[in-house]
PDB file of C-alpha atoms in Angstrom:
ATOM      1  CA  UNK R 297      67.901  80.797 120.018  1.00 68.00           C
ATOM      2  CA  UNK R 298      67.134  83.140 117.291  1.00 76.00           C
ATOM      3  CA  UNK R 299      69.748  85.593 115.859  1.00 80.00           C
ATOM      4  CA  UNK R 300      68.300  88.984 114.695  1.00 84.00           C
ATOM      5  CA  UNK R 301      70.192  90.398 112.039  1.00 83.00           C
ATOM      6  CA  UNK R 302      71.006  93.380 114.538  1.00 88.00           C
ATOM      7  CA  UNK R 303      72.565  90.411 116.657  1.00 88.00           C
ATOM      8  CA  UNK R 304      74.515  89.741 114.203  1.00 90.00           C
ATOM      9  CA  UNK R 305      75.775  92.365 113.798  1.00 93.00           C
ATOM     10  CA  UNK R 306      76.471  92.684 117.313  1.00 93.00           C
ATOM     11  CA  UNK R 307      78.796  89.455 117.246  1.00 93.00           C
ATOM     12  CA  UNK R 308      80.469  90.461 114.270  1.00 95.00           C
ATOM     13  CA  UNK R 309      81.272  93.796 115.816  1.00 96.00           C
ATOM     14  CA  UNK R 310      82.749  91.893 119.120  1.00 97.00           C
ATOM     15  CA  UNK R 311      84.625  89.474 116.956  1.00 97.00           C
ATOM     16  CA  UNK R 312      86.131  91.926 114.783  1.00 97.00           C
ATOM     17  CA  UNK R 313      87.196  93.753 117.620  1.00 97.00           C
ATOM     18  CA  UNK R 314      88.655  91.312 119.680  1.00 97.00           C
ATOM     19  CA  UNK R 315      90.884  89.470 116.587  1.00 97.00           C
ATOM     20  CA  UNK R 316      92.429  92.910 116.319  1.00 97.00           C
ATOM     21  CA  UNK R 317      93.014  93.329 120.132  1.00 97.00           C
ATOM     22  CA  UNK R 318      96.279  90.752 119.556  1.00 97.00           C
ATOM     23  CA  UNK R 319      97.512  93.344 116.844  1.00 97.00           C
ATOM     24  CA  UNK R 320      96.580  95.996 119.168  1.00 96.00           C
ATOM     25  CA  UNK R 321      98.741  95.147 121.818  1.00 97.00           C
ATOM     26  CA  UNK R 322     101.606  93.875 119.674  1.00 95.00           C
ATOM     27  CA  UNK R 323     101.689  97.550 118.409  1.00 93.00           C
ATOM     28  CA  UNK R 324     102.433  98.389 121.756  1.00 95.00           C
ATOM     29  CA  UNK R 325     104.758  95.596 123.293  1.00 94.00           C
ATOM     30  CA  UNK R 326     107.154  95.984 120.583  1.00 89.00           C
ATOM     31  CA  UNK R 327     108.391  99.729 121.483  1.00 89.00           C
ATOM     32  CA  UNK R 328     107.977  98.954 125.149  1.00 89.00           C
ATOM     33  CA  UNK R 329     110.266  96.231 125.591  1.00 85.00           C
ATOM     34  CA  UNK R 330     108.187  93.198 126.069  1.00 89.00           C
ATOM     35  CA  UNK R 331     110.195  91.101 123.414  1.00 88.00           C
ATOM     36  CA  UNK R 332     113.897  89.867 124.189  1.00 89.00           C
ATOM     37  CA  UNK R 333     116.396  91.585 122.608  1.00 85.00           C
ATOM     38  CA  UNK R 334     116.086  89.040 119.357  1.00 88.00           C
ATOM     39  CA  UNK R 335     111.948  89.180 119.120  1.00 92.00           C
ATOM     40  CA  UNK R 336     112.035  86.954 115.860  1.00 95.00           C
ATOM     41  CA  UNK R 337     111.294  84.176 117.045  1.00 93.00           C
ATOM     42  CA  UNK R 338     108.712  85.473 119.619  1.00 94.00           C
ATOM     43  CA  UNK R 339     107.186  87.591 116.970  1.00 96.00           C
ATOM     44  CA  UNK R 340     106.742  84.505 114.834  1.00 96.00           C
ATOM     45  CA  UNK R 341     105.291  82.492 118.206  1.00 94.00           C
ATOM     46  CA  UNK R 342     103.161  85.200 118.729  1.00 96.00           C
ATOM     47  CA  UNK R 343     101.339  85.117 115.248  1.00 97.00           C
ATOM     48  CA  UNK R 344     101.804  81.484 114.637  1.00 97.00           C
ATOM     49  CA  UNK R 345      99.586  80.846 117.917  1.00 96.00           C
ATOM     50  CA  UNK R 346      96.949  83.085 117.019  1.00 97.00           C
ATOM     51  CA  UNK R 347      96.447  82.307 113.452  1.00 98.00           C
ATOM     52  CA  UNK R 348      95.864  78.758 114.850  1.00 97.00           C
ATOM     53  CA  UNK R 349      93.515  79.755 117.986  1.00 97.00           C
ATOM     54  CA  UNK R 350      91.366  81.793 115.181  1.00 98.00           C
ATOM     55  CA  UNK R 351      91.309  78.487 112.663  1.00 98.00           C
ATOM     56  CA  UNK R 352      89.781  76.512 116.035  1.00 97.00           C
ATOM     57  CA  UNK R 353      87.670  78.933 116.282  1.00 97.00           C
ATOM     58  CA  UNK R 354      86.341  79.071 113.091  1.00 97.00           C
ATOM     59  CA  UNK R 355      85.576  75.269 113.254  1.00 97.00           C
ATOM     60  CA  UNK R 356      84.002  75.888 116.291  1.00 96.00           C
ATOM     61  CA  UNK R 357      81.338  77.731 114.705  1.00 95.00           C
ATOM     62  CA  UNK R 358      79.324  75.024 112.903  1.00 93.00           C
ATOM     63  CA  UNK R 359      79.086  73.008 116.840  1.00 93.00           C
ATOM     64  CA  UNK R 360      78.415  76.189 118.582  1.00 92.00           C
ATOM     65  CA  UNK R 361      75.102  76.956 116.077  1.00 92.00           C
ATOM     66  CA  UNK R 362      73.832  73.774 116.210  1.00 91.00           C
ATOM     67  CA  UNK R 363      73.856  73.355 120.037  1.00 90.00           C
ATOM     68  CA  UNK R 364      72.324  76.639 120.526  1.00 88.00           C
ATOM     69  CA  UNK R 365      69.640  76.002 117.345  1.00 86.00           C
ATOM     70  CA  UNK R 366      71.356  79.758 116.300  1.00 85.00           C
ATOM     71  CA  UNK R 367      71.670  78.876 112.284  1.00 87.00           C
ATOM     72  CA  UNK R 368      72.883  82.761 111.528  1.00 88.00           C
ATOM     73  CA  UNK R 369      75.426  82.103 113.557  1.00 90.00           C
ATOM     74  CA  UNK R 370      77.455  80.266 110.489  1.00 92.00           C
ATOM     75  CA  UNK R 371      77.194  83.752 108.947  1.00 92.00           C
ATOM     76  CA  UNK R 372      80.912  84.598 111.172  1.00 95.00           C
ATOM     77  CA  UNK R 373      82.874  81.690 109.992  1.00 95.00           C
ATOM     78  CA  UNK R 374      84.162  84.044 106.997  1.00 96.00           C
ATOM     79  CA  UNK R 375      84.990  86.776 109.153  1.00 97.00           C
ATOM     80  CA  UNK R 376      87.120  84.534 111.449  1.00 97.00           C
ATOM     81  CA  UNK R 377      88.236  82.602 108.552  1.00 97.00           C
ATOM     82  CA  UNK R 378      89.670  85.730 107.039  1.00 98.00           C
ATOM     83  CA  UNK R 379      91.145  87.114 110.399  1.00 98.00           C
ATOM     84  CA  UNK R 380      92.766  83.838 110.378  1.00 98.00           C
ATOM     85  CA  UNK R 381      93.874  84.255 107.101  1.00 98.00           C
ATOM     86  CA  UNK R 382      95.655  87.634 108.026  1.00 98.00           C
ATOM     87  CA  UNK R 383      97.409  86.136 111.264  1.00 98.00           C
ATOM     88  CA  UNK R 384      99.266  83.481 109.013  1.00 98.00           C
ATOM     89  CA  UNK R 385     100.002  86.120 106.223  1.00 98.00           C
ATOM     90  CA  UNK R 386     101.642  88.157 109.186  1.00 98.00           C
ATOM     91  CA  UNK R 387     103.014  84.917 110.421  1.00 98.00           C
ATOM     92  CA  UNK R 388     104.621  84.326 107.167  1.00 98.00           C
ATOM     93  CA  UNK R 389     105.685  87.247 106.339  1.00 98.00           C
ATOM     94  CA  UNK R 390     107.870  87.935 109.562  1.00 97.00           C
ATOM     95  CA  UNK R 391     109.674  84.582 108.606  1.00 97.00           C
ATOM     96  CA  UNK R 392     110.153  85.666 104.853  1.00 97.00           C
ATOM     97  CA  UNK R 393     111.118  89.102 105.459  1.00 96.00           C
ATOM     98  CA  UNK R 394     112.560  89.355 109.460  1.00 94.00           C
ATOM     99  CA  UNK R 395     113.797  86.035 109.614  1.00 94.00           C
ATOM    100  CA  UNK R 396     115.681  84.828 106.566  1.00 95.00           C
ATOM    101  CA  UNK R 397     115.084  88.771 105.194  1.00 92.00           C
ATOM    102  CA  UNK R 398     114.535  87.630 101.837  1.00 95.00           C
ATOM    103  CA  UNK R 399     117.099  85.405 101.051  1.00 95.00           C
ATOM    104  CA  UNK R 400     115.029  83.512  98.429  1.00 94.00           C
ATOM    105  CA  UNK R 401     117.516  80.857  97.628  1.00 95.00           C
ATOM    106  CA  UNK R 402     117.539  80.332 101.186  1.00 96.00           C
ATOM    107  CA  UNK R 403     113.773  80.701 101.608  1.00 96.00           C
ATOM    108  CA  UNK R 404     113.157  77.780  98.858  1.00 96.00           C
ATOM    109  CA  UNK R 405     115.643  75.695 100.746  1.00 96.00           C
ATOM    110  CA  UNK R 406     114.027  75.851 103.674  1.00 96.00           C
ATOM    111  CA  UNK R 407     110.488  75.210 102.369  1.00 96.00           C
ATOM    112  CA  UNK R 408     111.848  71.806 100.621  1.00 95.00           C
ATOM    113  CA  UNK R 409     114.618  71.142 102.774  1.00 95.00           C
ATOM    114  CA  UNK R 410     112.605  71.084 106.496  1.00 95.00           C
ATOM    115  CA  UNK R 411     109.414  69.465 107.037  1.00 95.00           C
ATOM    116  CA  UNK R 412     107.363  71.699 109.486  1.00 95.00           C
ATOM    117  CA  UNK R 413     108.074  74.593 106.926  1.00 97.00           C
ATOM    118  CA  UNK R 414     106.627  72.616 104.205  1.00 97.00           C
ATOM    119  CA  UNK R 415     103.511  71.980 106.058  1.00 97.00           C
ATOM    120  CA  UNK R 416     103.455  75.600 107.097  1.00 97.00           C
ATOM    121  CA  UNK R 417     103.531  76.535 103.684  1.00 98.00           C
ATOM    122  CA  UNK R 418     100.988  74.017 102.441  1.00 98.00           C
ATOM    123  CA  UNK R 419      98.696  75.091 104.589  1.00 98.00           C
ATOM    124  CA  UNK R 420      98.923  78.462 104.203  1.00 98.00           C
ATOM    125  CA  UNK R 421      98.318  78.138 100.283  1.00 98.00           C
ATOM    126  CA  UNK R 422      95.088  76.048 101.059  1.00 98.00           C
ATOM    127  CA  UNK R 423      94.186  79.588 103.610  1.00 98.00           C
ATOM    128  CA  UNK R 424      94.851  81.572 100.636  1.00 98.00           C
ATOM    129  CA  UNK R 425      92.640  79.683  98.175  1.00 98.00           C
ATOM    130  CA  UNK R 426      90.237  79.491 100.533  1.00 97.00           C
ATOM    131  CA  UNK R 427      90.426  83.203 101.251  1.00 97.00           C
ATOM    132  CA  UNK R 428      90.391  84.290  97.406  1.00 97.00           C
ATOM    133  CA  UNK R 429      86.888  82.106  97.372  1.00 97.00           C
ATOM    134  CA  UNK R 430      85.628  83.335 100.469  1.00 95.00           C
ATOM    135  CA  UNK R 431      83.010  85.320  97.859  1.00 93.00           C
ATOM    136  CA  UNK R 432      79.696  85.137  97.309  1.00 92.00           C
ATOM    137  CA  UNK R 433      80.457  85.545  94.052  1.00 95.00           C
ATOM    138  CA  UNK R 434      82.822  82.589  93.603  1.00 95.00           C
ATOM    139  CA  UNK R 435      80.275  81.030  95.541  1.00 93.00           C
ATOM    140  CA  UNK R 436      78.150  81.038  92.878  1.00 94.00           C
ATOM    141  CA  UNK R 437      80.924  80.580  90.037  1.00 94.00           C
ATOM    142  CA  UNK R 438      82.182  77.025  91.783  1.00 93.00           C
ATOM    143  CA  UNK R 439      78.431  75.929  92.574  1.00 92.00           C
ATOM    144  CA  UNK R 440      79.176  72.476  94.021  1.00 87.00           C
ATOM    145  CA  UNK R 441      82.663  72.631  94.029  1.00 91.00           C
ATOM    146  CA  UNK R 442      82.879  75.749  96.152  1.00 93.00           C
ATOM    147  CA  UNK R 443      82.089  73.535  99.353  1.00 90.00           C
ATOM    148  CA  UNK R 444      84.420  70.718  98.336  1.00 88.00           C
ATOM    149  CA  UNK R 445      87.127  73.314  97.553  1.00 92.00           C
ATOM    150  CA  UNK R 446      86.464  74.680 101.563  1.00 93.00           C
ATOM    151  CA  UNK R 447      86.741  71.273 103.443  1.00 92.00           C
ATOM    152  CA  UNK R 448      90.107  72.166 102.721  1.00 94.00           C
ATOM    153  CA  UNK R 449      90.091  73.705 105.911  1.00 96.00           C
ATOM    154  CA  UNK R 450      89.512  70.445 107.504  1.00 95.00           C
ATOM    155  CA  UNK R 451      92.850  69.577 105.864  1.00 95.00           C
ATOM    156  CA  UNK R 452      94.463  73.315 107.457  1.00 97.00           C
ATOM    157  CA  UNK R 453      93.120  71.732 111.093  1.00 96.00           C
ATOM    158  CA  UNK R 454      95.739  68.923 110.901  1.00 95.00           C
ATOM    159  CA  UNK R 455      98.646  70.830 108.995  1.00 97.00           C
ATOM    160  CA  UNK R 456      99.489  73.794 111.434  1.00 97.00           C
ATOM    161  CA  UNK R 457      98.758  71.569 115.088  1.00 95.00           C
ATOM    162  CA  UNK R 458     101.545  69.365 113.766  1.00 95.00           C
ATOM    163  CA  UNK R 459     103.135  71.970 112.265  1.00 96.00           C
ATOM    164  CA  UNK R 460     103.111  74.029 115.160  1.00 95.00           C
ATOM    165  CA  UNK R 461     104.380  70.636 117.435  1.00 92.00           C
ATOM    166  CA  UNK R 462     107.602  69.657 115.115  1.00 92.00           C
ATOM    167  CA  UNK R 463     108.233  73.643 114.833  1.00 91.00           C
ATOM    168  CA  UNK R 464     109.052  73.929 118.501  1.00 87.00           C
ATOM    169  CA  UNK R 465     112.095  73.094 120.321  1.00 75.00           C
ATOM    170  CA  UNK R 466     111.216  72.792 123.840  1.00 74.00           C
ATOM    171  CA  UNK R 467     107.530  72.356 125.654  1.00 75.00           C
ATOM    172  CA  UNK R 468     105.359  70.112 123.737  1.00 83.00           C
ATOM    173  CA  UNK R 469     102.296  70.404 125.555  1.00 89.00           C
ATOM    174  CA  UNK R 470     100.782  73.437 124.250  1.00 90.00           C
ATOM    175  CA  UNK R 471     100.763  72.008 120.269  1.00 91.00           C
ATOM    176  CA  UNK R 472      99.273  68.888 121.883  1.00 92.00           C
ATOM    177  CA  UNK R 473      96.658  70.654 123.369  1.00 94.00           C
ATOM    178  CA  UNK R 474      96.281  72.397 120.210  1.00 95.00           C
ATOM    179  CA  UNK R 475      96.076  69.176 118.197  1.00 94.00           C
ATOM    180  CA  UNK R 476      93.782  67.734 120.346  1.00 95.00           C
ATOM    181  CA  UNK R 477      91.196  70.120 120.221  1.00 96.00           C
ATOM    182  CA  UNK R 478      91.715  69.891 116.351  1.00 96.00           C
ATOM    183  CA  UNK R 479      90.871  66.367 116.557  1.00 95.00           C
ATOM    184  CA  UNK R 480      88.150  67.070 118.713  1.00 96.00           C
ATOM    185  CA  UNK R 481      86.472  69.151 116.079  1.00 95.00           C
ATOM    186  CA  UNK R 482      87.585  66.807 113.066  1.00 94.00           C
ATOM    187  CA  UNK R 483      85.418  64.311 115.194  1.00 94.00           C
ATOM    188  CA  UNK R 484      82.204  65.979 115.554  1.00 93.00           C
ATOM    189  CA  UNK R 485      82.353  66.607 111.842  1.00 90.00           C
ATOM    190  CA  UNK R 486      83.399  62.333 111.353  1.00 89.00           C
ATOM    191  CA  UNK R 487      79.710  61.783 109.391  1.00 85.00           C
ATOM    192  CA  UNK R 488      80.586  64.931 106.790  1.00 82.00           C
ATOM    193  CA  UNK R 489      84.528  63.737 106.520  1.00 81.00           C
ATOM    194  CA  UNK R 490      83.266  60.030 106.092  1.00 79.00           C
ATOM    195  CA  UNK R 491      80.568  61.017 103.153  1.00 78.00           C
ATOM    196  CA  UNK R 492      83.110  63.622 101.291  1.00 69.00           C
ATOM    197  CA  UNK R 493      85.987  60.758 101.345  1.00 67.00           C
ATOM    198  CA  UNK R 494      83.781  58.431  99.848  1.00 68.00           C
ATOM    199  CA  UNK R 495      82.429  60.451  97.121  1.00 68.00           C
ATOM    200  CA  UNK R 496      86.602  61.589  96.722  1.00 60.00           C
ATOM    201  CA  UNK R 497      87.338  58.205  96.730  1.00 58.00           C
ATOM    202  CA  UNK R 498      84.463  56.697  94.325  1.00 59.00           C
ATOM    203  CA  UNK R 499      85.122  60.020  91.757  1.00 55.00           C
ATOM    204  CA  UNK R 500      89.243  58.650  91.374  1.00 54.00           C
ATOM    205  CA  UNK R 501      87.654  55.332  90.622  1.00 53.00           C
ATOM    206  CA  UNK R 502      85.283  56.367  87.807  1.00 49.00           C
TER     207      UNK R 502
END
């Protein structure tokens, strides 16, 4: 299936659109009542999940172009990559600033102290590396490196499922779920992984 470039922009339109439609109706459940009377913790749910559902998607790109023979599809991993990249920020900043409102002491504690938090954070450093090189421009500054430095994400894919499943106190069905599907996706990419640990592995040797 070819993908015009006013296709494209078609899908980029739609996807745009419907990562904000989250945002969208937050900015309407919060003055209407559809949080508890302490929506923290929702709040932080709330982003958490979809910062996650948008990294899925992103790896789902790559499968999704190949099985329809769309290459210009790849062109909206960015896009969703950055979308994702906003949902964490949001995610992470209701923790930092709602949450423990900016008790910094407490906020380092909490990173070192508590082990889904450091993984949360981790993985939201790798987003924002990741998200500073998004560029075509760095693109061309890393060369090489630039796609070595993004199968970071690959790393992201594991951090937030488990993340996500030692985070929550009750239920864990849903971060299964989630990590499944990451697992699923790791999979499919098992010939890439295999060849970019070995040349990781044979580089520490030289």
């Amino acid at each position: 299936m070819k993908l015009t470039a006013r296709g494209l922009l078609r899908v980029k339109a739609a996807l745009h659109g419907a990562a904000f439609l989250p945002l969208l109706w937050l900015l309407w459940a919060m003055p209407a009542g559809r949080f508890s009377a302490d929506p923290v913790p929702e709040l932080l749910q709330y982003l958490g999940d979809w910062a996650l559902r948008l990294l899925l998607l992103t790896l789902c790109v790559s499968p999704l172009a190949k099985g329809l023979k769309a290459g210009g599809l790849v062109r909206v991993r960015r896009l969703l990559g950055l979308w994702c990249f906003g949902y964490a920020s949001l995610h992470l900043l209701v923790w930092l600033g709602l949450d423990l409102q900016l008790a910094w002491g407490q906020i380092g504690a909490e990173i070192l102290e508590r082990g889904f938090i450091t993984l949360g954070m981790m993985a939201w450093l790798i987003l924002l590396l990741l998200a500073v090189t998004s560029t075509q421009g760095w693109q061309r500054r890393l060369g090489r490196r630039w796609q070595q430095l993004h199968n970071g994400v690959y790393l992201v894919a594991l951090l937030v499922p488990v993340h996500f499943w030692w985070a929550v106190k009750s239920g864990w069905m849903e971060p299964v779920l989630y990590l499944g599907l990451s697992m699923a996706l790791l999979w499919w990419r098992r010939d890439k992984l295999g060849r970019w640990w070995q040349r990781a592995y044979q580089g520490r040797r030289l």
